[in-house]
Amino acid sequence: MNLLLIRNVRVVDAQGEWRGDVAIRDGVFAALGRDFSWPGALVLDGEGRTFLPGFVDLHAHFRDPGFPKKEDLQTGSWAAAHGGFTAVSVMANTNPPCDSPDVARYILEKARSLGLVEIYPVGAITVGLRGEKLTDFPALAPFVWAFSDDGKGVERADLMAQALRLATSLGKRILSHPEFSGLERDLAEELMVERDLHLAQATGGFLHLQHLSSPRSVEMVQKAKAAGVPVTAEVTPHHLCLSREAFGEYAVNPPLPREEARLALVRAFLRGAFEAVATDHAPHTAQDKAQGAPGISGIETAFPLLFTNFVRQGLLSLSELSRYLSLGPARIMGLRKGLVRVGYDGDGVLVEEDESFVVDENFFFSKSRNTPIVGTRLWGRIWATIRRGVVIFWNGHVLGRDYDDHRQVIQKS
Ligand code: DOR
């Protein structure tokens, strides 16, 4: 039996906060309250720390198969665990792309053998991500939770309409990277958001819009929701926190917003316009980055960046942040995660709210360090990450999958 007890800790989730003990038995929250004594349990001292449900990332690139110099499933999992994430949805723009059951199965099997974070593959909408022909949705459906050509938009409206119908008939979502090629930034996004909202309304298909960056897109989504269109939307930490004025023209898709647009995005976020914050963790080698590859390696800095800019500034409570990093994305993915509640998956993060650190070269477990915030001081250090009752990250170290191993490491210290 695997028993983990976190004692005397401040517990915060999307439904509120309390102080006491959290017990995880065989991977699920089994008891919540005060002063338990569980013989044989591994005990973590929560004094001075805050326990949150594990974070769920709707959107990451682990580059496996195909780009081992940027990242692979192992280093991506290390980075996720370091960032407090226990479940990660990985995009299909690998090489080969995840457009066949073979690739999806490879990802699932490798993730299972690593035994760190849970990895949920996304299947490509079109064969080879070429935007010409739909993949075999029914064949992919048993292995993926959603479909997306993320990295680029699906330009053809007829394919997107078919994709929405087919995915929904299989109980899956379509994740749209809303960006027409060859158009200027805001127009490229807003036009595809508008089209996809129309298509979702016409087909009744479940649409999730990825990394929205234009306040006008968000307004359209709000109106569509009010009209009953089945749509959800995510925003990234970098689009919320980093402006073009402050961080130059750091390459990322969609591009960083100007300060005025960023503030409008923040206002929309604070009004509850998004169901989730997703990292769009997009690791690139220094060489690829120098040649203009778009993307920010962000899964390790997501929580501290948001905690520093929103919670410490008094804009958002930690409970609200937990909704965006855990419950919101877990609901979109249909996972029994995101709350510290008996019967839910025993995934959690122990955070040191008053500990600050500088994001330096040694901070990263990812293979890539492409972020414009190197050198920045952030608050909210992740002290431990627990996935189904197993401590997978602890005090600066990624631990193995084995419960007895991690027990030894923790008890010896
Ligand atoms: O900046 C980005 N990088 N945006 C995307 O949509 C794709 C990602 C990547 O795969 O590098």
XYZ file of C-alpha atoms and ligand atoms in Angstrom:
424
model
C 0.000 0.000 0.000
C 1.190 3.484 -0.809
C 0.418 5.929 2.014
C 1.457 9.549 1.995
C 0.594 12.032 4.706
C 1.179 15.756 4.417
C 0.903 17.244 7.852
C -0.137 20.624 9.089
C -0.290 22.373 5.772
C -2.258 25.264 4.298
C -4.465 23.678 1.618
C -5.786 25.817 -1.224
C -7.872 24.728 -4.197
C -10.459 26.324 -6.480
C -13.137 25.863 -3.826
C -11.383 27.555 -0.926
C -8.760 26.978 1.710
C -8.219 25.318 5.087
C -5.381 24.071 7.275
C -4.713 20.512 8.355
C -3.500 17.126 7.139
C -3.898 15.541 3.714
C -3.731 11.763 3.342
C -3.264 10.023 0.001
C -3.775 6.274 -0.155
C -3.064 4.231 -3.277
C -3.064 7.295 -5.454
C -6.236 9.061 -4.347
C -7.087 11.570 -1.645
C -8.349 9.303 1.123
C -8.765 11.581 4.154
C -8.627 15.295 4.855
C -8.658 16.804 8.300
C -6.550 17.092 11.408
C -3.963 15.135 13.361
C -4.183 11.790 11.648
C -1.935 9.035 12.652
C -1.373 6.619 9.817
C 1.066 3.906 10.799
C 3.552 3.239 8.024
C 2.765 6.399 6.084
C 5.514 8.487 4.569
C 5.123 11.891 6.220
C 5.910 15.265 4.648
C 5.961 18.276 6.914
C 3.719 20.947 5.434
C 4.497 23.628 8.007
C 5.178 26.922 6.234
C 4.140 25.480 2.877
C 0.988 25.530 0.804
C -0.572 22.452 -0.763
C -2.371 22.899 -4.083
C -3.868 20.317 -6.464
C -1.334 19.291 -9.133
C -1.316 21.561 -12.160
C -2.734 20.314 -15.471
C -1.263 21.665 -18.706
C -3.567 21.626 -21.721
C -0.773 22.611 -24.043
C 2.884 21.588 -24.178
C 5.432 20.480 -26.758
C 7.687 17.663 -25.599
C 9.178 17.211 -29.115
C 9.227 13.426 -28.897
C 9.486 11.719 -31.347
C 11.741 13.698 -33.581
C 13.519 16.627 -31.934
C 15.675 15.183 -29.148
C 17.970 18.194 -29.083
C 15.074 20.419 -28.003
C 13.296 18.071 -25.561
C 12.099 14.516 -25.136
C 9.415 12.852 -23.068
C 11.808 12.294 -20.169
C 13.194 15.839 -19.917
C 9.754 17.269 -20.638
C 8.409 15.203 -17.737
C 11.219 16.413 -15.465
C 10.455 19.992 -16.422
C 6.731 19.442 -15.820
C 7.351 17.902 -12.388
C 9.667 20.808 -11.521
C 6.886 23.194 -12.544
C 4.257 21.462 -10.371
C 2.430 19.846 -13.301
C 1.156 16.296 -12.881
C -0.760 15.914 -16.166
C 0.295 17.296 -19.523
C -1.375 17.314 -22.913
C 1.296 17.124 -25.616
C 0.870 18.575 -29.090
C 1.099 16.648 -32.325
C 3.806 18.667 -34.135
C 6.482 16.045 -33.564
C 8.402 14.194 -36.272
C 6.669 12.076 -37.377
C 3.628 14.030 -36.269
C 1.112 12.327 -34.030
C -1.180 11.556 -36.960
C -1.271 7.778 -36.528
C -2.053 5.383 -33.691
C 1.585 4.183 -33.799
C 2.952 7.562 -32.742
C 0.276 8.069 -30.085
C 0.983 4.595 -28.706
C 4.730 5.293 -28.636
C 4.101 8.438 -26.553
C 1.764 6.652 -24.143
C 4.103 3.702 -23.674
C 7.170 5.850 -23.100
C 5.277 8.063 -20.653
C 4.081 4.989 -18.782
C 7.579 3.550 -18.525
C 8.888 6.866 -17.193
C 6.128 6.899 -14.564
C 6.536 10.583 -13.726
C 3.792 12.896 -14.940
C 0.726 11.721 -16.841
C 1.029 12.470 -20.532
C -2.028 12.775 -22.760
C -1.301 12.864 -26.497
C -3.207 15.101 -28.880
C -3.788 13.701 -32.368
C -3.219 15.746 -35.516
C -6.328 17.035 -37.306
C -4.721 16.660 -40.737
C -2.301 14.110 -42.157
C 1.276 15.366 -41.755
C -0.178 18.612 -40.323
C -0.415 19.657 -43.955
C -3.964 20.959 -43.809
C -5.123 18.851 -46.763
C -6.778 15.692 -45.506
C -8.215 14.630 -42.143
C -6.394 11.956 -40.181
C -8.191 8.720 -39.315
C -10.081 10.091 -36.291
C -11.759 6.809 -35.275
C -8.386 4.992 -35.369
C -6.676 7.693 -33.276
C -9.553 8.233 -30.854
C -8.663 5.455 -28.363
C -5.220 7.031 -27.803
C -5.807 10.785 -27.806
C -8.023 13.109 -25.778
C -8.308 15.786 -28.489
C -7.236 16.756 -31.993
C -5.136 19.759 -33.030
C -2.733 20.897 -35.743
C -1.209 23.264 -33.180
C 1.768 25.132 -34.562
C -0.428 26.263 -37.396
C -4.081 26.862 -38.049
C -6.298 24.649 -40.200
C -6.851 27.026 -43.108
C -9.661 25.143 -44.846
C -13.069 25.770 -43.296
C -14.528 22.576 -44.802
C -11.886 20.450 -43.033
C -12.408 22.253 -39.736
C -16.183 21.735 -39.965
C -15.723 18.021 -40.633
C -13.169 17.776 -37.838
C -15.561 19.375 -35.337
C -18.376 17.008 -36.314
C -16.243 13.902 -36.297
C -14.357 14.669 -33.082
C -17.557 15.426 -31.234
C -19.193 12.207 -32.438
C -16.200 10.427 -30.865
C -16.427 12.415 -27.610
C -13.221 14.394 -28.331
C -12.416 18.082 -28.548
C -10.922 20.116 -31.329
C -8.159 22.415 -30.133
C -7.745 25.264 -32.551
C -4.499 27.152 -33.076
C -6.281 30.179 -34.506
C -3.923 31.803 -36.959
C -4.305 32.241 -40.716
C -0.953 32.338 -42.463
C 0.150 35.398 -44.363
C -1.924 37.906 -42.430
C -0.787 40.416 -39.867
C -0.861 39.209 -36.280
C -4.191 40.298 -34.747
C -6.106 39.879 -37.992
C -4.698 36.375 -38.461
C -6.008 35.345 -35.043
C -9.299 37.210 -34.943
C -10.394 35.989 -38.352
C -9.843 32.348 -37.498
C -11.425 32.725 -34.065
C -14.494 34.200 -35.742
C -14.617 31.399 -38.298
C -14.148 28.660 -35.703
C -16.872 30.094 -33.483
C -19.252 30.045 -36.461
C -18.275 26.475 -37.223
C -18.719 25.390 -33.603
C -22.156 26.969 -33.569
C -23.152 25.388 -36.878
C -21.841 21.909 -36.066
C -22.413 21.796 -32.293
C -18.804 20.583 -32.039
C -16.689 21.074 -28.904
C -14.142 23.781 -29.669
C -11.237 24.845 -27.513
C -9.289 27.920 -28.598
C -5.573 27.882 -27.874
C -3.323 30.706 -26.664
C -5.641 33.660 -27.353
C -3.666 36.891 -27.474
C -5.998 39.513 -28.923
C -8.598 41.214 -26.702
C -10.972 41.270 -29.675
C -10.818 37.504 -30.021
C -11.699 37.217 -26.353
C -14.704 39.480 -26.821
C -15.960 37.287 -29.655
C -15.568 34.208 -27.484
C -17.517 35.861 -24.665
C -20.377 36.659 -27.029
C -20.374 33.148 -28.445
C -20.496 31.651 -24.961
C -23.429 33.882 -24.070
C -25.177 32.542 -27.178
C -24.586 28.968 -26.023
C -21.752 27.970 -28.370
C -19.778 25.043 -26.889
C -16.398 26.738 -26.597
C -13.600 27.051 -24.061
C -10.405 29.106 -24.251
C -6.916 29.227 -22.811
C -4.377 32.000 -22.327
C -0.640 31.563 -21.691
C 1.409 32.967 -18.812
C 3.621 34.834 -21.302
C 0.763 36.586 -23.070
C -0.601 37.643 -19.667
C 2.700 38.759 -18.158
C 5.123 39.805 -20.901
C 4.616 42.712 -23.249
C 6.374 43.543 -26.485
C 7.559 46.801 -24.997
C 9.283 44.986 -22.119
C 10.564 41.920 -23.967
C 11.230 43.207 -27.435
C 10.368 41.036 -30.320
C 11.078 37.701 -28.620
C 9.810 35.183 -31.175
C 6.662 33.371 -30.135
C 3.394 32.481 -31.851
C 1.137 34.303 -31.414
C 3.481 37.245 -30.786
C 3.639 38.958 -27.393
C 0.967 41.647 -27.081
C 1.667 45.359 -26.871
C 1.254 46.665 -23.326
C -2.182 48.100 -24.006
C -3.438 44.813 -25.434
C -1.795 42.893 -22.597
C -3.671 44.979 -20.042
C -6.944 44.338 -21.870
C -6.144 40.608 -21.899
C -5.433 40.741 -18.170
C -8.759 42.519 -17.515
C -10.583 39.835 -19.500
C -8.699 37.112 -17.608
C -9.608 38.660 -14.254
C -13.256 38.802 -15.337
C -13.164 35.055 -15.938
C -12.968 34.993 -19.738
C -10.703 31.905 -19.804
C -11.252 28.427 -18.432
C -7.534 27.678 -18.177
C -4.025 28.980 -18.331
C -1.889 26.702 -20.533
C 1.874 27.003 -20.862
C 2.467 26.366 -24.588
C 5.851 25.078 -23.377
C 7.807 25.251 -26.649
C 11.453 24.300 -26.103
C 14.019 25.150 -28.787
C 17.806 24.836 -28.911
C 19.826 28.053 -28.742
C 20.752 27.532 -32.375
C 17.138 27.140 -33.574
C 16.158 30.134 -31.491
C 18.917 32.233 -33.037
C 17.392 31.362 -36.396
C 14.014 32.670 -35.305
C 12.179 29.545 -34.069
C 9.050 30.781 -32.241
C 8.350 29.625 -28.717
C 9.012 29.965 -25.013
C 10.122 27.196 -22.680
C 7.585 27.914 -19.982
C 6.359 24.884 -18.056
C 8.845 25.420 -15.210
C 8.158 29.122 -14.748
C 4.367 29.158 -15.281
C 3.305 28.980 -11.648
C 5.943 31.323 -10.162
C 5.426 33.835 -12.974
C 1.660 33.943 -12.399
C 2.040 33.826 -8.627
C 4.471 36.764 -8.716
C 2.483 38.888 -11.156
C -1.055 38.133 -10.033
C -1.258 36.683 -6.536
C 1.495 38.738 -4.898
C 0.127 41.831 -6.609
C -3.274 41.169 -5.045
C -4.997 40.809 -8.438
C -5.992 37.182 -8.014
C -6.333 34.887 -5.015
C -4.297 31.686 -4.900
C -7.621 29.814 -4.990
C -8.512 31.524 -8.281
C -5.079 30.746 -9.710
C -5.605 27.117 -8.730
C -8.821 27.110 -10.762
C -6.912 28.188 -13.875
C -3.987 25.815 -13.426
C -5.816 22.747 -12.111
C -9.604 22.475 -12.002
C -10.322 24.369 -15.232
C -7.982 22.350 -17.456
C -8.837 19.076 -15.667
C -12.517 19.618 -16.470
C -11.769 20.330 -20.122
C -9.771 17.097 -20.313
C -12.338 15.118 -18.328
C -9.883 14.173 -15.560
C -10.754 13.520 -11.927
C -8.163 16.045 -10.864
C -7.946 19.667 -9.855
C -9.427 19.596 -6.348
C -8.150 18.381 -2.992
C -11.192 16.246 -2.357
C -11.636 12.652 -1.182
C -11.804 10.351 -4.205
C -9.946 12.698 -6.552
C -6.522 11.741 -7.927
C -3.931 12.360 -5.228
C -1.942 14.913 -7.225
C -0.522 17.927 -5.455
C 2.102 20.601 -5.258
C 3.810 21.946 -2.161
C 4.721 25.551 -2.694
C 6.864 27.937 -0.697
C 5.025 31.195 -1.251
C 7.644 33.426 0.343
C 10.681 31.825 -1.268
C 12.076 33.738 -4.206
C 14.685 32.718 -6.731
C 16.267 34.055 -9.884
C 15.549 32.186 -13.117
C 19.124 31.410 -14.119
C 20.812 28.895 -16.404
C 20.812 26.257 -13.660
C 17.096 26.536 -13.008
C 15.917 24.340 -15.857
C 15.268 20.598 -16.059
C 14.124 21.092 -19.662
C 16.806 20.665 -22.334
C 16.014 24.166 -23.540
C 16.289 27.545 -21.870
C 14.504 29.699 -24.405
C 12.681 32.253 -22.321
C 13.057 36.010 -22.161
C 12.717 35.947 -18.364
C 16.168 34.524 -17.586
C 17.546 36.835 -14.883
C 14.111 37.648 -13.404
C 13.328 37.149 -9.704
C 10.151 35.158 -9.047
C 8.284 34.093 -5.919
C 6.471 30.844 -5.214
C 9.071 28.096 -5.322
C 7.814 24.578 -6.033
C 9.158 22.473 -3.182
C 7.505 19.151 -4.012
C 5.253 17.636 -6.658
C 3.167 14.554 -5.944
C 1.514 12.436 -8.615
C -1.042 9.915 -7.366
C 0.597 9.758 -3.975
C 4.148 9.390 -5.307
C 6.607 12.218 -4.725
C 8.064 12.860 -8.192
C 9.847 16.136 -7.429
C 11.267 17.074 -4.084
C 13.542 19.817 -2.842
C 15.271 20.479 -6.149
C 15.391 16.850 -7.333
C 13.315 14.746 -9.680
C 12.680 11.401 -7.961
C 12.163 8.055 -9.630
C 8.812 6.445 -10.188
C 9.358 4.000 -7.407
C 7.553 4.636 -4.144
C 10.148 2.779 -2.039
C 13.016 4.722 -3.629
C 11.477 8.076 -2.982
C 10.579 7.035 0.523
C 14.240 6.270 1.196
C 15.470 9.565 -0.237
C 12.988 11.589 1.783
C 13.415 9.694 5.025
C 17.217 9.872 4.912
C 17.247 13.634 4.636
O 5.513 29.795 -30.286
C 5.044 28.724 -30.609
N 5.801 27.621 -30.699
N 3.740 28.645 -30.923
C 3.205 27.523 -31.443
O 2.035 27.510 -31.692
C 4.042 26.354 -31.746
C 5.220 26.333 -30.864
C 6.259 25.347 -31.310
O 5.915 24.201 -31.610
O 7.450 25.696 -31.253
